Each structure stands twice: as structure tokens, then as C-alpha cells.
Amino acid sequence: MSGFEDFAFKYIRFILISIIVMLVIVSGEKIGLAIDKRQSSEAQTYAIVEDKYTDTHMAGGVLVTNYYIEVKIGDQKKSEKIQITYEQYQVISKGSKVLCTIYYKKDKIVDVELATTHRKE
């Protein structure tokens, strides 16, 4: 191998290893949450929307907007943040009640999602 080919091979190997390490770090949190949710109990309840907001950032040169609501569940002191879709963001207003699925383990909330309903037509 020439000097350039050797350099290119090492550079490509470094890039691939870096990408793999980055993916492992990023996916570790998601995998942990999925395992926690599988091993937890769930319940559905109505919660009051305390706030709604957007978070806009650049991702790969593209402007990405995430939509969130903060809900108050029962007598909990801390509000829970739920990521929602653009369509949901448009129809949900502060003070309204939304149906949430709560995942809990040992009386501690693991995750909260906006519940989905399935209607027969």
C-alpha cells in the first residue's frame, strides 16, 4: 500500500469506529427506557396541560421542530414533558385535559405518553 492508501484506510476506519461509538451512546438511553417500560406497569388517566412549546434546532443542515406539552398528573409536584406531533400541538391548548398513559415502577413514574384511542368506524 502506498502512503496515501494507508492514510485513507486508517482515516475511514477511525470514522467508522467513531460513528459506531456515537450510535451506541445515543441508543443506550433509548434502549434503557424501552426496557424500563417493558418491566413497568401502566395506567391511563386524564392530565391537565400546563404548558406547550416548541424546540427548533438544526439537524444535518435541516431545521427540525419538536413539539412538547407539559402535563400535571394528579397531585404530582413535578410536571411531565410529552413530545407530540404537529397536528396534536395545533389542537391541544393550555388548560385542556388529555388522556395519558403512565408507565410506573415501584410507585415511580418511568415515562408518560399521550394515549391513543382506537375508534371503530
PDB file of C-alpha atoms in Angstrom:
ATOM      1  CA  MET A   1       0.000   0.000   0.000  1.00  0.00           C
ATOM      2  CA  SER A   2       1.134   3.495  -0.730  1.00  0.00           C
ATOM      3  CA  GLY A   3       1.304   6.143   1.965  1.00  0.00           C
ATOM      4  CA  PHE A   4      -1.937   7.742   0.809  1.00  0.00           C
ATOM      5  CA  GLU A   5      -3.848   4.431   0.733  1.00  0.00           C
ATOM      6  CA  ASP A   6      -2.608   3.619   4.229  1.00  0.00           C
ATOM      7  CA  PHE A   7      -3.698   7.059   5.472  1.00  0.00           C
ATOM      8  CA  ALA A   8      -7.111   6.741   3.770  1.00  0.00           C
ATOM      9  CA  PHE A   9      -7.662   3.273   5.263  1.00  0.00           C
ATOM     10  CA  LYS A  10      -6.821   4.484   8.785  1.00  0.00           C
ATOM     11  CA  TYR A  11      -8.993   7.586   8.353  1.00  0.00           C
ATOM     12  CA  ILE A  12     -12.008   5.578   7.160  1.00  0.00           C
ATOM     13  CA  ARG A  13     -11.544   3.060   9.986  1.00  0.00           C
ATOM     14  CA  PHE A  14     -11.391   5.924  12.521  1.00  0.00           C
ATOM     15  CA  ILE A  15     -14.596   7.455  11.104  1.00  0.00           C
ATOM     16  CA  LEU A  16     -16.468   4.128  11.195  1.00  0.00           C
ATOM     17  CA  ILE A  17     -15.407   3.392  14.778  1.00  0.00           C
ATOM     18  CA  SER A  18     -16.409   6.923  15.828  1.00  0.00           C
ATOM     19  CA  ILE A  19     -19.853   6.539  14.250  1.00  0.00           C
ATOM     20  CA  ILE A  20     -20.409   3.173  15.944  1.00  0.00           C
ATOM     21  CA  VAL A  21     -19.388   4.550  19.353  1.00  0.00           C
ATOM     22  CA  MET A  22     -21.666   7.564  18.900  1.00  0.00           C
ATOM     23  CA  LEU A  23     -24.633   5.345  17.948  1.00  0.00           C
ATOM     24  CA  VAL A  24     -24.063   3.114  20.975  1.00  0.00           C
ATOM     25  CA  ILE A  25     -24.003   6.109  23.314  1.00  0.00           C
ATOM     26  CA  VAL A  26     -27.121   7.700  21.817  1.00  0.00           C
ATOM     27  CA  SER A  27     -29.141   4.481  21.627  1.00  0.00           C
ATOM     28  CA  GLY A  28     -28.196   3.374  25.152  1.00  0.00           C
ATOM     29  CA  GLU A  29     -30.645   5.789  26.742  1.00  0.00           C
ATOM     30  CA  LYS A  30     -33.469   4.781  24.388  1.00  0.00           C
ATOM     31  CA  ILE A  31     -32.829   1.072  25.000  1.00  0.00           C
ATOM     32  CA  GLY A  32     -32.806   1.640  28.767  1.00  0.00           C
ATOM     33  CA  LEU A  33     -36.143   3.458  28.602  1.00  0.00           C
ATOM     34  CA  ALA A  34     -37.656   0.694  26.450  1.00  0.00           C
ATOM     35  CA  ILE A  35     -36.525  -1.958  28.953  1.00  0.00           C
ATOM     36  CA  ASP A  36     -37.899   0.096  31.867  1.00  0.00           C
ATOM     37  CA  LYS A  37     -41.235   0.490  30.069  1.00  0.00           C
ATOM     38  CA  ARG A  38     -41.455  -3.253  29.372  1.00  0.00           C
ATOM     39  CA  GLN A  39     -40.819  -4.076  33.030  1.00  0.00           C
ATOM     40  CA  SER A  40     -43.234  -1.464  34.371  1.00  0.00           C
ATOM     41  CA  SER A  41     -46.955  -1.257  34.988  1.00  0.00           C
ATOM     42  CA  GLU A  42     -49.149   1.142  33.075  1.00  0.00           C
ATOM     43  CA  ALA A  43     -52.296   3.105  33.735  1.00  0.00           C
ATOM     44  CA  GLN A  44     -54.307   5.695  31.858  1.00  0.00           C
ATOM     45  CA  THR A  45     -55.564   8.916  33.359  1.00  0.00           C
ATOM     46  CA  TYR A  46     -56.527  12.409  32.317  1.00  0.00           C
ATOM     47  CA  ALA A  47     -53.964  15.139  32.911  1.00  0.00           C
ATOM     48  CA  ILE A  48     -54.186  18.917  32.629  1.00  0.00           C
ATOM     49  CA  VAL A  49     -51.945  20.651  30.080  1.00  0.00           C
ATOM     50  CA  GLU A  50     -49.925  23.296  31.930  1.00  0.00           C
ATOM     51  CA  ASP A  51     -47.757  24.483  29.048  1.00  0.00           C
ATOM     52  CA  LYS A  52     -46.950  23.790  25.415  1.00  0.00           C
ATOM     53  CA  TYR A  53     -43.860  24.813  23.493  1.00  0.00           C
ATOM     54  CA  THR A  54     -41.605  24.028  20.554  1.00  0.00           C
ATOM     55  CA  ASP A  55     -37.896  23.323  20.298  1.00  0.00           C
ATOM     56  CA  THR A  56     -36.280  24.150  16.952  1.00  0.00           C
ATOM     57  CA  HIS A  57     -32.726  23.096  16.084  1.00  0.00           C
ATOM     58  CA  MET A  58     -30.523  22.205  13.124  1.00  0.00           C
ATOM     59  CA  ALA A  59     -30.005  18.514  12.355  1.00  0.00           C
ATOM     60  CA  GLY A  60     -27.836  17.665   9.375  1.00  0.00           C
ATOM     61  CA  GLY A  61     -28.365  21.081   7.827  1.00  0.00           C
ATOM     62  CA  VAL A  62     -32.153  20.804   8.147  1.00  0.00           C
ATOM     63  CA  LEU A  63     -34.284  22.841  10.539  1.00  0.00           C
ATOM     64  CA  VAL A  64     -36.180  20.424  12.827  1.00  0.00           C
ATOM     65  CA  THR A  65     -39.014  21.440  15.162  1.00  0.00           C
ATOM     66  CA  ASN A  66     -40.110  19.234  18.062  1.00  0.00           C
ATOM     67  CA  TYR A  67     -43.430  19.872  19.803  1.00  0.00           C
ATOM     68  CA  TYR A  68     -43.976  19.360  23.547  1.00  0.00           C
ATOM     69  CA  ILE A  69     -46.643  19.702  26.202  1.00  0.00           C
ATOM     70  CA  GLU A  70     -46.165  19.699  29.965  1.00  0.00           C
ATOM     71  CA  VAL A  71     -48.905  17.967  31.912  1.00  0.00           C
ATOM     72  CA  LYS A  72     -49.811  17.840  35.580  1.00  0.00           C
ATOM     73  CA  ILE A  73     -50.777  14.341  36.682  1.00  0.00           C
ATOM     74  CA  GLY A  74     -52.897  14.120  39.807  1.00  0.00           C
ATOM     75  CA  ASP A  75     -51.199  15.612  42.842  1.00  0.00           C
ATOM     76  CA  GLN A  76     -47.653  15.215  41.492  1.00  0.00           C
ATOM     77  CA  LYS A  77     -45.446  18.229  42.233  1.00  0.00           C
ATOM     78  CA  LYS A  78     -43.410  17.891  39.049  1.00  0.00           C
ATOM     79  CA  SER A  79     -44.891  18.323  35.569  1.00  0.00           C
ATOM     80  CA  GLU A  80     -44.208  15.653  32.966  1.00  0.00           C
ATOM     81  CA  LYS A  81     -42.972  16.551  29.468  1.00  0.00           C
ATOM     82  CA  ILE A  82     -44.518  14.726  26.494  1.00  0.00           C
ATOM     83  CA  GLN A  83     -43.350  15.016  22.889  1.00  0.00           C
ATOM     84  CA  ILE A  84     -46.283  15.282  20.478  1.00  0.00           C
ATOM     85  CA  THR A  85     -46.885  15.704  16.752  1.00  0.00           C
ATOM     86  CA  TYR A  86     -47.532  18.985  14.938  1.00  0.00           C
ATOM     87  CA  GLU A  87     -51.194  18.062  14.446  1.00  0.00           C
ATOM     88  CA  GLN A  88     -51.642  17.319  18.151  1.00  0.00           C
ATOM     89  CA  TYR A  89     -49.865  20.580  19.025  1.00  0.00           C
ATOM     90  CA  GLN A  90     -52.363  22.537  16.918  1.00  0.00           C
ATOM     91  CA  VAL A  91     -55.464  21.156  18.667  1.00  0.00           C
ATOM     92  CA  ILE A  92     -54.240  20.910  22.278  1.00  0.00           C
ATOM     93  CA  SER A  93     -54.446  24.099  24.323  1.00  0.00           C
ATOM     94  CA  LYS A  94     -53.252  25.077  27.792  1.00  0.00           C
ATOM     95  CA  GLY A  95     -55.718  24.069  30.478  1.00  0.00           C
ATOM     96  CA  SER A  96     -57.271  21.266  28.447  1.00  0.00           C
ATOM     97  CA  LYS A  97     -57.428  17.670  29.643  1.00  0.00           C
ATOM     98  CA  VAL A  98     -55.595  14.970  27.703  1.00  0.00           C
ATOM     99  CA  LEU A  99     -55.619  11.209  28.143  1.00  0.00           C
ATOM    100  CA  CYS A 100     -52.151   9.963  29.114  1.00  0.00           C
ATOM    101  CA  THR A 101     -50.600   6.535  29.515  1.00  0.00           C
ATOM    102  CA  ILE A 102     -48.378   6.465  32.590  1.00  0.00           C
ATOM    103  CA  TYR A 103     -45.651   3.834  32.945  1.00  0.00           C
ATOM    104  CA  TYR A 104     -44.593   3.340  36.559  1.00  0.00           C
ATOM    105  CA  LYS A 105     -42.349   1.054  38.556  1.00  0.00           C
ATOM    106  CA  LYS A 106     -42.347   0.887  42.359  1.00  0.00           C
ATOM    107  CA  ASP A 107     -44.616   3.965  42.586  1.00  0.00           C
ATOM    108  CA  LYS A 108     -42.190   5.999  40.464  1.00  0.00           C
ATOM    109  CA  ILE A 109     -43.143   7.328  37.023  1.00  0.00           C
ATOM    110  CA  VAL A 110     -40.851   5.911  34.323  1.00  0.00           C
ATOM    111  CA  ASP A 111     -42.470   7.585  31.300  1.00  0.00           C
ATOM    112  CA  VAL A 112     -45.635   9.369  30.218  1.00  0.00           C
ATOM    113  CA  GLU A 113     -47.123   9.284  26.715  1.00  0.00           C
ATOM    114  CA  LEU A 114     -50.143  10.837  25.113  1.00  0.00           C
ATOM    115  CA  ALA A 115     -52.631   7.964  24.951  1.00  0.00           C
ATOM    116  CA  THR A 116     -54.061   6.845  21.653  1.00  0.00           C
ATOM    117  CA  THR A 117     -57.646   5.817  21.162  1.00  0.00           C
ATOM    118  CA  HIS A 118     -58.892   3.411  18.548  1.00  0.00           C
ATOM    119  CA  ARG A 119     -62.345   4.073  17.159  1.00  0.00           C
ATOM    120  CA  LYS A 120     -64.352   1.646  15.094  1.00  0.00           C
ATOM    121  CA  GLU A 121     -65.905   3.266  12.075  1.00  0.00           C
TER     122      GLU A 121
END
